[in-house]
XYZ file of C-alpha atoms in Angstrom:
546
model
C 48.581 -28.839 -14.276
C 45.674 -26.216 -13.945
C 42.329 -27.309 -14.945
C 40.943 -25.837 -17.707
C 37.186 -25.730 -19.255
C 37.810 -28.264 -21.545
C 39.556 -30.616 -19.063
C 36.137 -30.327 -16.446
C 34.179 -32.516 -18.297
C 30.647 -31.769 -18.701
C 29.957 -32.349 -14.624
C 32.255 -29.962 -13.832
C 31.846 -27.434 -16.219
C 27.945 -27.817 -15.082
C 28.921 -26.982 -11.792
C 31.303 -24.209 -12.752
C 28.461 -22.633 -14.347
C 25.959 -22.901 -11.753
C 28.757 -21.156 -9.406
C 28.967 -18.339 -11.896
C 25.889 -18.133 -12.239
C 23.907 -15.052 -10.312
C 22.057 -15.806 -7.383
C 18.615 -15.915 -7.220
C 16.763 -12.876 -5.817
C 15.962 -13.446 -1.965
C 12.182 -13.257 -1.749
C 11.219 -10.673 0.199
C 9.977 -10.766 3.781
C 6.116 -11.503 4.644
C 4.554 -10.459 7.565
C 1.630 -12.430 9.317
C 0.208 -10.391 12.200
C -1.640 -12.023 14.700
C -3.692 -10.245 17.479
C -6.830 -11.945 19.471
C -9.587 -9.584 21.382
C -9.255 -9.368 25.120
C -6.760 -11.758 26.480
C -3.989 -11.386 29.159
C -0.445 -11.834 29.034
C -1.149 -14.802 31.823
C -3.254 -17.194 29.904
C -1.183 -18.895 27.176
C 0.458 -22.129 27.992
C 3.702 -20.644 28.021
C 2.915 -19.188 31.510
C 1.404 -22.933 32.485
C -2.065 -22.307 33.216
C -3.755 -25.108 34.095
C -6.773 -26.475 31.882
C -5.558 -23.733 28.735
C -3.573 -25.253 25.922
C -2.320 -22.919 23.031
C -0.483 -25.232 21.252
C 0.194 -22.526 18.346
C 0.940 -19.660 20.631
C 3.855 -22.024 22.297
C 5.246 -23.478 19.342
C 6.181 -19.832 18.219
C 7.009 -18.784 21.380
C 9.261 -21.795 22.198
C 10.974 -21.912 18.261
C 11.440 -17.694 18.308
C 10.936 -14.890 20.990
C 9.059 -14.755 23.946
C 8.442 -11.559 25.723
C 7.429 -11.478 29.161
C 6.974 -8.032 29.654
C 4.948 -6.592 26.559
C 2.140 -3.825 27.330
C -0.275 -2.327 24.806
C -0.444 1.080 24.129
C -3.930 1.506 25.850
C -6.517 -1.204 27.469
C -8.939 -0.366 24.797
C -9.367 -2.051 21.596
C -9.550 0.900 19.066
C -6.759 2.740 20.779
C -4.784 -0.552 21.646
C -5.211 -1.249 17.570
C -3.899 2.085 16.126
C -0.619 2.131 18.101
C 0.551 -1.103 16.563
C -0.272 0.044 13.236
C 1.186 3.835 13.618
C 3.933 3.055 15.495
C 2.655 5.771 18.315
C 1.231 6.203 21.044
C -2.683 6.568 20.972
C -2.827 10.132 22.682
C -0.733 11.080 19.937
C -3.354 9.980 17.073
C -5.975 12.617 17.618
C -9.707 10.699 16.738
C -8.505 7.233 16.756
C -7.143 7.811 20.657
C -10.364 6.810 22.345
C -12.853 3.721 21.144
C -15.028 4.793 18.351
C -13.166 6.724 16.874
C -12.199 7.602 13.593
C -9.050 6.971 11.835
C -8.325 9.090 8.597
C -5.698 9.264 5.941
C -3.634 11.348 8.498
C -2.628 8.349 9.770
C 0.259 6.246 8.198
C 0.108 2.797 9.129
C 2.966 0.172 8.435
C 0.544 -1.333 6.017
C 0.104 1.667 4.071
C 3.735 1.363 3.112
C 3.692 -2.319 2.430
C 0.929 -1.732 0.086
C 3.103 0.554 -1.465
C 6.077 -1.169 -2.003
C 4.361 -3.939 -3.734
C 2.774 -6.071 -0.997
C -0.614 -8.158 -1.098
C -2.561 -6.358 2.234
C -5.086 -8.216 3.840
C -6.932 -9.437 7.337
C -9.401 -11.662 8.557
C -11.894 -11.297 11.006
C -11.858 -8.450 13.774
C -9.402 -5.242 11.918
C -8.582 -1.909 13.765
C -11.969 -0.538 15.055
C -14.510 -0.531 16.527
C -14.619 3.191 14.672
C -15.348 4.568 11.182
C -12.900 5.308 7.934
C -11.811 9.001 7.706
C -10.473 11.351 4.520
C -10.093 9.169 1.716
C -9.313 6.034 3.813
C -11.949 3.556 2.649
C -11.244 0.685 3.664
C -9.545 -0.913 7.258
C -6.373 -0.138 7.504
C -5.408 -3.643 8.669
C -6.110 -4.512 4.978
C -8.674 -5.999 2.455
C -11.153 -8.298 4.695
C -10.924 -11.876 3.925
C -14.006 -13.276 6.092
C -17.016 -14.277 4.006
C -15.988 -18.127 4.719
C -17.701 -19.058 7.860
C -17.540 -22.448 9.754
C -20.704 -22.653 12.730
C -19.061 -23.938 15.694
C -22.158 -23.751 18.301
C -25.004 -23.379 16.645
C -28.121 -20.703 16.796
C -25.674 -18.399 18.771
C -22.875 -15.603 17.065
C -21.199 -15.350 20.836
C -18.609 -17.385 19.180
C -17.831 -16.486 15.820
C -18.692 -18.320 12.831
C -15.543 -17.104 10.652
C -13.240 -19.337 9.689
C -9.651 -17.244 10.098
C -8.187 -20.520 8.202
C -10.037 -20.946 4.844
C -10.248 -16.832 4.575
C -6.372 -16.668 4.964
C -6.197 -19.701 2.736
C -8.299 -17.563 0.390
C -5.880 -14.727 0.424
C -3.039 -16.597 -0.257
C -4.156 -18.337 -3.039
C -5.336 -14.949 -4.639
C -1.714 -12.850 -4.482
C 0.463 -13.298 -7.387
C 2.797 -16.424 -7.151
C 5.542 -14.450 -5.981
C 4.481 -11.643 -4.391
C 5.470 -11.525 -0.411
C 2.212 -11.090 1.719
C 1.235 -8.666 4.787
C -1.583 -10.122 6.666
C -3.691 -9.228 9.587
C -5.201 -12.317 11.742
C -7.524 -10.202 14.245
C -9.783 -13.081 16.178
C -12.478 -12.398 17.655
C -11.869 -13.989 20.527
C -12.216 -13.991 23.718
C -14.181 -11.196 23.479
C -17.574 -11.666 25.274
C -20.295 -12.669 24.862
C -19.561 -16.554 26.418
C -21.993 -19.126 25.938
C -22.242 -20.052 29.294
C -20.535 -23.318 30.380
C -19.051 -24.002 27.439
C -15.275 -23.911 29.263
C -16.712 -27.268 30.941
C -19.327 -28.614 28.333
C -17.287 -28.238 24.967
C -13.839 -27.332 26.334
C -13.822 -30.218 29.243
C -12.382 -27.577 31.799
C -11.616 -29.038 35.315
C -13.035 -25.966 37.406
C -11.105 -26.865 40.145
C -7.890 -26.194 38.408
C -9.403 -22.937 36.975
C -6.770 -20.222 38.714
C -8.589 -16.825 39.716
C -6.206 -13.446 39.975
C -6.281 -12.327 43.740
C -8.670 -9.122 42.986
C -11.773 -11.850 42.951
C -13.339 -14.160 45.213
C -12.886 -17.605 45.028
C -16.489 -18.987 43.501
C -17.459 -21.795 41.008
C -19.490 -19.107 39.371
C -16.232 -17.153 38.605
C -14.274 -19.933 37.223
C -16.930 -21.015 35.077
C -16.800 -17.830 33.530
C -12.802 -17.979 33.149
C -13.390 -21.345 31.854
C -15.512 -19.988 28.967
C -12.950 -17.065 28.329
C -9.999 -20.388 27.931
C -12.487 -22.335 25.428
C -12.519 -19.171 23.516
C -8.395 -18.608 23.223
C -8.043 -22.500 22.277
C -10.651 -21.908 19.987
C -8.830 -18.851 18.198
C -5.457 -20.429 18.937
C -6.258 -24.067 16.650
C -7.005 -21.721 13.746
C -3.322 -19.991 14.398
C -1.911 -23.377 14.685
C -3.965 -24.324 11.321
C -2.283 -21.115 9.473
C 1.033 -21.821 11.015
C 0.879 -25.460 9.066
C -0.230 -23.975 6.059
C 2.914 -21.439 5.702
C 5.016 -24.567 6.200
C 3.218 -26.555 3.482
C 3.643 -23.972 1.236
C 7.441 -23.251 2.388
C 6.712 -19.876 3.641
C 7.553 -20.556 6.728
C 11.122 -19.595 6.657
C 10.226 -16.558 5.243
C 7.701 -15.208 7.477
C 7.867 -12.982 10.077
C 5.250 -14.206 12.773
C 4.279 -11.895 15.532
C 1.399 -13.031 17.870
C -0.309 -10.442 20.427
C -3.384 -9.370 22.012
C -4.905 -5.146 21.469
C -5.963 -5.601 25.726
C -6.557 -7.309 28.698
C -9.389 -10.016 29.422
C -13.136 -8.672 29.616
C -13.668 -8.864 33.298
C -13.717 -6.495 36.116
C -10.148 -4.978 37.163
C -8.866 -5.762 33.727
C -10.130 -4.712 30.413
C -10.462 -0.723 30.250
C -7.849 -0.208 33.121
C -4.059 -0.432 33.660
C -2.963 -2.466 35.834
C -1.323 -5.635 34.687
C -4.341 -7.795 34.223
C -5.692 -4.805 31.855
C -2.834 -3.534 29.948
C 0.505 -6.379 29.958
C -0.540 -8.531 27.071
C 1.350 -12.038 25.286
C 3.856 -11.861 22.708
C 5.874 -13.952 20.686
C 7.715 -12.896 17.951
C 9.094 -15.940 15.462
C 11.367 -16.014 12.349
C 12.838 -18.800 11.305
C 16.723 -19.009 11.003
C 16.409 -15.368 12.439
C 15.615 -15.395 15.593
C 17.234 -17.989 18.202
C 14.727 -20.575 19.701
C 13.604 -20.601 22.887
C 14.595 -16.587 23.729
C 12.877 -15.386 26.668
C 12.846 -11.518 26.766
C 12.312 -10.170 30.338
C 12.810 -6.112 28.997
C 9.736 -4.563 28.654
C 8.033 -3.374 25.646
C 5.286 -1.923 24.130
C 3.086 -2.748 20.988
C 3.911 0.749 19.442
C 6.953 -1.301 18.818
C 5.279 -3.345 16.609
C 4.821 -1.246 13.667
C 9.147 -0.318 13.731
C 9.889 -3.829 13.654
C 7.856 -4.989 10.672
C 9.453 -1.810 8.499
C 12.734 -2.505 9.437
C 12.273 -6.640 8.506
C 10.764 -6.285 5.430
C 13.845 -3.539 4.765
C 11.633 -0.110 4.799
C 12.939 3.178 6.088
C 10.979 3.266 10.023
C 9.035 7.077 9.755
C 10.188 9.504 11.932
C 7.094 10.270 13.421
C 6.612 7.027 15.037
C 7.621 6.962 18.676
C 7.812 3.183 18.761
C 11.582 1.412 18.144
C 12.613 -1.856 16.083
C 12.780 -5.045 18.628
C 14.843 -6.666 15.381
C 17.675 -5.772 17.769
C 17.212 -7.425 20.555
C 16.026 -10.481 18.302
C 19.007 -10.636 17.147
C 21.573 -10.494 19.826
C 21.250 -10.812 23.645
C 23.895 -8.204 23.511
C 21.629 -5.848 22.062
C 19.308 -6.320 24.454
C 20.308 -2.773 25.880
C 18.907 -0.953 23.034
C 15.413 -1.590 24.351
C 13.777 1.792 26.341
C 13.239 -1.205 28.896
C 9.770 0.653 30.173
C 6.015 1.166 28.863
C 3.931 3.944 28.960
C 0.223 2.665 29.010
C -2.561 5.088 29.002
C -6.351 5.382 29.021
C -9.301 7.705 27.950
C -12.818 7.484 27.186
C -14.002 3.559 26.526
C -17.451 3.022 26.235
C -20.417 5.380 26.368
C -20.496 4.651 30.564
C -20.496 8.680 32.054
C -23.082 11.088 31.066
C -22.414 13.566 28.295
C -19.723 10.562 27.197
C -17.307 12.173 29.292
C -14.211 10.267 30.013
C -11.801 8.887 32.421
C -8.173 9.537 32.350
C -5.288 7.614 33.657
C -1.506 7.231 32.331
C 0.918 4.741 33.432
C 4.510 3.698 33.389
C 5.693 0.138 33.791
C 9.747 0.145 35.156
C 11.585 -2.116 36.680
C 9.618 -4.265 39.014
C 7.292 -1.789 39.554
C 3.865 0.079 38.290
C 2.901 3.763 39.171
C -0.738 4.765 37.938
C -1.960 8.562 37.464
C -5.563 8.708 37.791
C -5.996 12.167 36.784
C -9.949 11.789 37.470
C -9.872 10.403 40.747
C -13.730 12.033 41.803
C -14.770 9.659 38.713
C -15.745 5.747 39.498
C -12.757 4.186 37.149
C -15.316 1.316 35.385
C -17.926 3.957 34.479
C -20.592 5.443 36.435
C -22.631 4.019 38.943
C -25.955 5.348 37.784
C -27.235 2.816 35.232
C -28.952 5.972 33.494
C -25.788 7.210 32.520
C -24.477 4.247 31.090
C -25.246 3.429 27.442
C -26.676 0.185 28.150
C -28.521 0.797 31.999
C -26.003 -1.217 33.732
C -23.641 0.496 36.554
C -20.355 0.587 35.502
C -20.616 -0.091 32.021
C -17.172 -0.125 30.706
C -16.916 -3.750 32.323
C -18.438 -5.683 29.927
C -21.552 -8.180 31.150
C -20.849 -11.332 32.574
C -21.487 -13.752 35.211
C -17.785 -12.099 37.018
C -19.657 -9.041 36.919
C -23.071 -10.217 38.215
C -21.746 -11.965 40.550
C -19.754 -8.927 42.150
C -22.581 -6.788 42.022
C -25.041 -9.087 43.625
C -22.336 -9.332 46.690
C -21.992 -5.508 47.197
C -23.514 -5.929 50.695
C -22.011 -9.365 51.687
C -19.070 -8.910 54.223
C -16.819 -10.403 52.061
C -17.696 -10.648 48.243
C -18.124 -6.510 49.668
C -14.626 -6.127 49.428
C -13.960 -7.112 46.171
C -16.732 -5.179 44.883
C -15.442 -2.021 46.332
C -11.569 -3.305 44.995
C -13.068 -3.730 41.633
C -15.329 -0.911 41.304
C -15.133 1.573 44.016
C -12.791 5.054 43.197
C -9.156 5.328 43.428
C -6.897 7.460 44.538
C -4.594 9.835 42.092
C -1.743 7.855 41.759
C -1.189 4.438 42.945
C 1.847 2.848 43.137
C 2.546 -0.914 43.238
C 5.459 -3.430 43.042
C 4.319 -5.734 40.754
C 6.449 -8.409 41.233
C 6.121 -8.727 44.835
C 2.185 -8.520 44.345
C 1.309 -9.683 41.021
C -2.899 -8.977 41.630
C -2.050 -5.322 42.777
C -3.466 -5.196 45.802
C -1.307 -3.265 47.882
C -0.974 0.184 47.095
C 2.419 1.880 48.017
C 1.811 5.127 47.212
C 2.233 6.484 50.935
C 4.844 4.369 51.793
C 7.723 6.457 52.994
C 9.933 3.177 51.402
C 9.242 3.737 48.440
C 8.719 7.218 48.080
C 12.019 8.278 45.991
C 11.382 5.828 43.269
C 7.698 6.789 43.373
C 8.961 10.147 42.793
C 11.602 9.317 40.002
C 8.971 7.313 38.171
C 6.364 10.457 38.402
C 8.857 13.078 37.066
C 9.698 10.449 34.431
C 6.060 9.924 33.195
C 5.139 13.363 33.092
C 8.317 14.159 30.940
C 7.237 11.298 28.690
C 3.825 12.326 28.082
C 5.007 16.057 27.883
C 8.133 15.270 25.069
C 5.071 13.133 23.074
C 2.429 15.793 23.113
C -0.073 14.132 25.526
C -3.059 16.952 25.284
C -3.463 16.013 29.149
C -0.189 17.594 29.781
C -1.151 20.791 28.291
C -4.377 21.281 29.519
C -6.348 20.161 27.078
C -7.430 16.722 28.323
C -11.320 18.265 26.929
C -9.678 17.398 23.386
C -10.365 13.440 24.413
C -13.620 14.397 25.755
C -14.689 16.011 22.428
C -13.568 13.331 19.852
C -17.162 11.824 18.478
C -17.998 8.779 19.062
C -19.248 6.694 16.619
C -20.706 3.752 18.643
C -23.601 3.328 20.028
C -25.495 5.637 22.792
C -28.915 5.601 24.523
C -30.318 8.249 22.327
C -28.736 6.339 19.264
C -30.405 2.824 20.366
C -27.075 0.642 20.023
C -26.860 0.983 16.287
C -24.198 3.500 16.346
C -23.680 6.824 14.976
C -23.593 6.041 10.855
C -26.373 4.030 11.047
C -28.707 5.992 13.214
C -28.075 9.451 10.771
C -29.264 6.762 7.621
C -32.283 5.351 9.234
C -35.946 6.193 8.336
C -38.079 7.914 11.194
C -40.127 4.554 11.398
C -36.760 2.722 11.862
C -35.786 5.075 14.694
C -39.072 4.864 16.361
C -38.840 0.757 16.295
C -34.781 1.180 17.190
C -36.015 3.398 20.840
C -38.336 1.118 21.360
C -35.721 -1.574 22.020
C -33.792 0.547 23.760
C -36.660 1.312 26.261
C -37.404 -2.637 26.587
C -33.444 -2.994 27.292
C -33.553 -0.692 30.162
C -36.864 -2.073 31.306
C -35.252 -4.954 31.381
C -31.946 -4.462 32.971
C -33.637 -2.323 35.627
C -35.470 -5.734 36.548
C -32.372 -7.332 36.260
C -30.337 -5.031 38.922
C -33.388 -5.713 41.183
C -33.263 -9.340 41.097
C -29.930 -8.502 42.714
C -30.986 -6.297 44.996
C -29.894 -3.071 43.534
C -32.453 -0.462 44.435
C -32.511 3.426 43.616
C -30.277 4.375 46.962
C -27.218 2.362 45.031
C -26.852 5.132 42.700
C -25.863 7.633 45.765
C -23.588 5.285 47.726
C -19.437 5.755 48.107
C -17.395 3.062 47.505
């Protein structure tokens, strides 16, 4: 006999209801975007460095995506920071393609359209930048900055900073509207430099003797000291990604999150930051979604971070603009077998960083990443690639000032003379050829340029003609003859004749502010001129070839 309503009983007509009933609307997709200043794709524990543990990093590496092979845009922070948001790359983003730069309402970033469609927009701590709001663009375009809640870790020192990414996302959170989904911007601040020295062994307990060096340095306590100190900073900046990973999961976001966790460059030492070889310009990523993405995926393709921008529009079910270059990884973290959608290559390129040449001229280089191999195009070869040698010309009176000060540094420039530290001061700073060609898995430190080697001279080739046709089909100014375009964009940091306060803030002071402001800048080069003494830099180092 069939069953009808009035033989269910009240259970069953209770579940025959709730059956019928319509289903509840899916909440949409929120996005937490994680990026930390200056670290390399090496040093997370995923690639088992010895004395780091990221704890955070790996669980979202291990439970979602890994990518082994990711490379940012440019080895420059503003630059680096723009891709990801636009989807392009940065010679195609006029202003905002060199550091200090400006970035206007021309721009379309993925959290414009969130914002548009309904989302709460908002970061913490370090944003895109360093550079200025254009048009009618007035705030970051990472999103409404959360960081007034600050949490002193060392006192009577900002080298580590005092914000407290947890209670300002906290903060956030609490003020969206119950149910609307969330876009949010977690920019550390580390491990940018300044270190407090010996903190990697005083606060972080770092073994030095387990401290590994990349093969472009030598082998000195004094340089794993300072790598120790750049490790206490990424564990410090990975427990508060760990803290806001728990927090999602008390709150039962975390199923409904899409987690992606980066860096804008490589770590701020000589040889990596501001230039592209892998050490500069291959940075981490893990990309997690729960009941999305299979755990423990381990993505060998390579990609890039204009990626990044594509795949958050196509999760949180946006139409991806045509005018970004980048593609959706969704693919790929989705099926294995769609792993062939990937372009499988990276483009990385770089302009002007700091203020380091005179007239703020800059230095040019493009790369692409294929295969197992790396082919650099230094397109100012008669340039010194970390800034100029003359301490005059560089905006704070050190030599080769787009390697930021250190004890690395220091140290290398102390040992130009020294038979052997002399090598890797030459390796590190000295000029470079126009293209350089290595095989990067054979010789991970690139150290061994193949570039004349008649071996490899047809894939050198192939990977030239395909670089140029790259930059050519995206509108690289460089390929046009216009590479002066990069030259001219202002920058809006700080200079010599600006005293370090930057461009803004020089044009509002007084004249009894800017007399006080070039005072400081004359004790600051009075200073480091003692400084390069002490190492035995003299006058005649400004004329020397390296």
């Amino acid at each position: 006999m069939k069953k009808t309503l009035l033989t269910l009983g009240v259970a069953g007509m209770a579940a025959l209801s709730q059956s019928c009933a319509p289903e509840k609307p899916r909440k949409k997709t929120n996005i937490l975007f994680v990026i930390s200043d200056d670290q390399s794709w090496k040093h997370t524990g995923m690639e088992n460095i010895p004395e780091l543990k990221t704890p955070g990093f790996d669980f979202l590496a291990r439970n979602g995506a890994y990518f082994e092979n990711a490379y940012a845009s440019a080895p420059s922070c503003t630059p680096s920071c723009a891709a990801a948001l636009t989807g392009r790359n940065g010679w195609e983003l006029g202003e905002t393609s060199t550091l200090w730069g400006r970035f206007g309402d021309e721009q379309l970033a993925y959290t414009d359209i969130l914002a548009e469609k309904g989302y709460a927009v908002g970061m913490t701590g370090k944003g895109w930048g360093p550079g200025i709001m254009g048009g009618k663009r007035k705030q970051n375009p990472a999103g409404k900055n959360y960081s007034s809640k600050k949490k002193q870790i060392i006192k009577g020192t900002w080298a580590l900073s005092n914000i407290d990414y947890t209670e300002n996302f906290k903060q956030f959170y609490g003020e969206k509207k119950p149910d609307q989904p969330f876009c949010f911007w977690f920019g550390a601040k580390e491990p940018h430099r300044p270190y407090v020295t010996g903190t990697g062994v005083s606060l972080g307990g770092k073994n030095l003797a387990q401290v590994p060096l990349p093969g472009f340095w030598p082998k000195d306590s004094t340089i794993s000291s300072d790598v120790a100190d750049y490790f206490f900073e990424i564990e410090h900046y990975d427990s508060h990604l760990k803290n806001i990973v728990e927090f999602l999961e008390e709150k039962n976001e975390l199923e409904n999150t899409l987690i992606i966790v980066t860096s804008d460059n490589g770590m701020p030492f000589p040889r990596a930051k501001a230039n592209l070889y892998e050490f500069g310009a291959h940075v981490p990523l893990a990309i997690y979604w729960k009941g999305k993405i299979e755990k423990g995926r381990r993505i060998s393709e390579i990609v890039s971070l204009i990626d990044i921008a594509p795949t958050i529009l196509e999760a949180t079910g946006q139409k991806i603009p045509e005018r970004m270059t980048g593609q959706s990884l969704l693919p790929a973290l989705e099926s294995e077998k769609n792993l062939k959608t990937l372009r499988n290559r990276a483009y990385p390129y770089r302009e002007r960083h700091a203020y380091s040449y005179a007239d703020g001229v800059a230095y040019a280089s493009r790369a692409i990443r294929r295969d197992d191999y790396l082919l650099i195009w230094n397109l100012t070869p008669d340039m010194y690639p970390s800034g100029d040698i003359s301490p005059e010309n560089n905006r704070n009176f050190l030599p080769y000032g787009d390697v930021d000060s250190g004890p690395t540094k220091d140290f290398l420039l102390a040992g130009k003379y020294d038979p052997e530290i002399g090598k890797f001061y030459r390796m590190n700073f000295g000029k470079r050829p126009e293209v350089e060609f290595f095989n990067v898995k054979k010789d991970p430190y690139q150290n061994e340029n193949l570039a004349d080697n008649p071996a490899f001279t047809e894939t050198k080739n192939s990977m030239f003609t395909e670089l140029k046709e790259y930059l050519s089909k995206t509108g690289d100014p460089r390929m046009k003859g216009h590479g002066e375009k990069f030259a001219q964009n202002p920058y809006y940091g700080s200079t010599q004749w600006n005293g370090f306060v930057g461009k803004q803030r020089w044009d509002k002071m007084t004249e009894e502010e800017r007399e006080k402001t070039k005072d400081k800048v004359e004790r600051t080069r009075k200073n480091n001129t003692k400084k390069l003494k002490e190492m035995g830099w003299s006058e005649s180092d400004k004329n020397i070839v390296i």
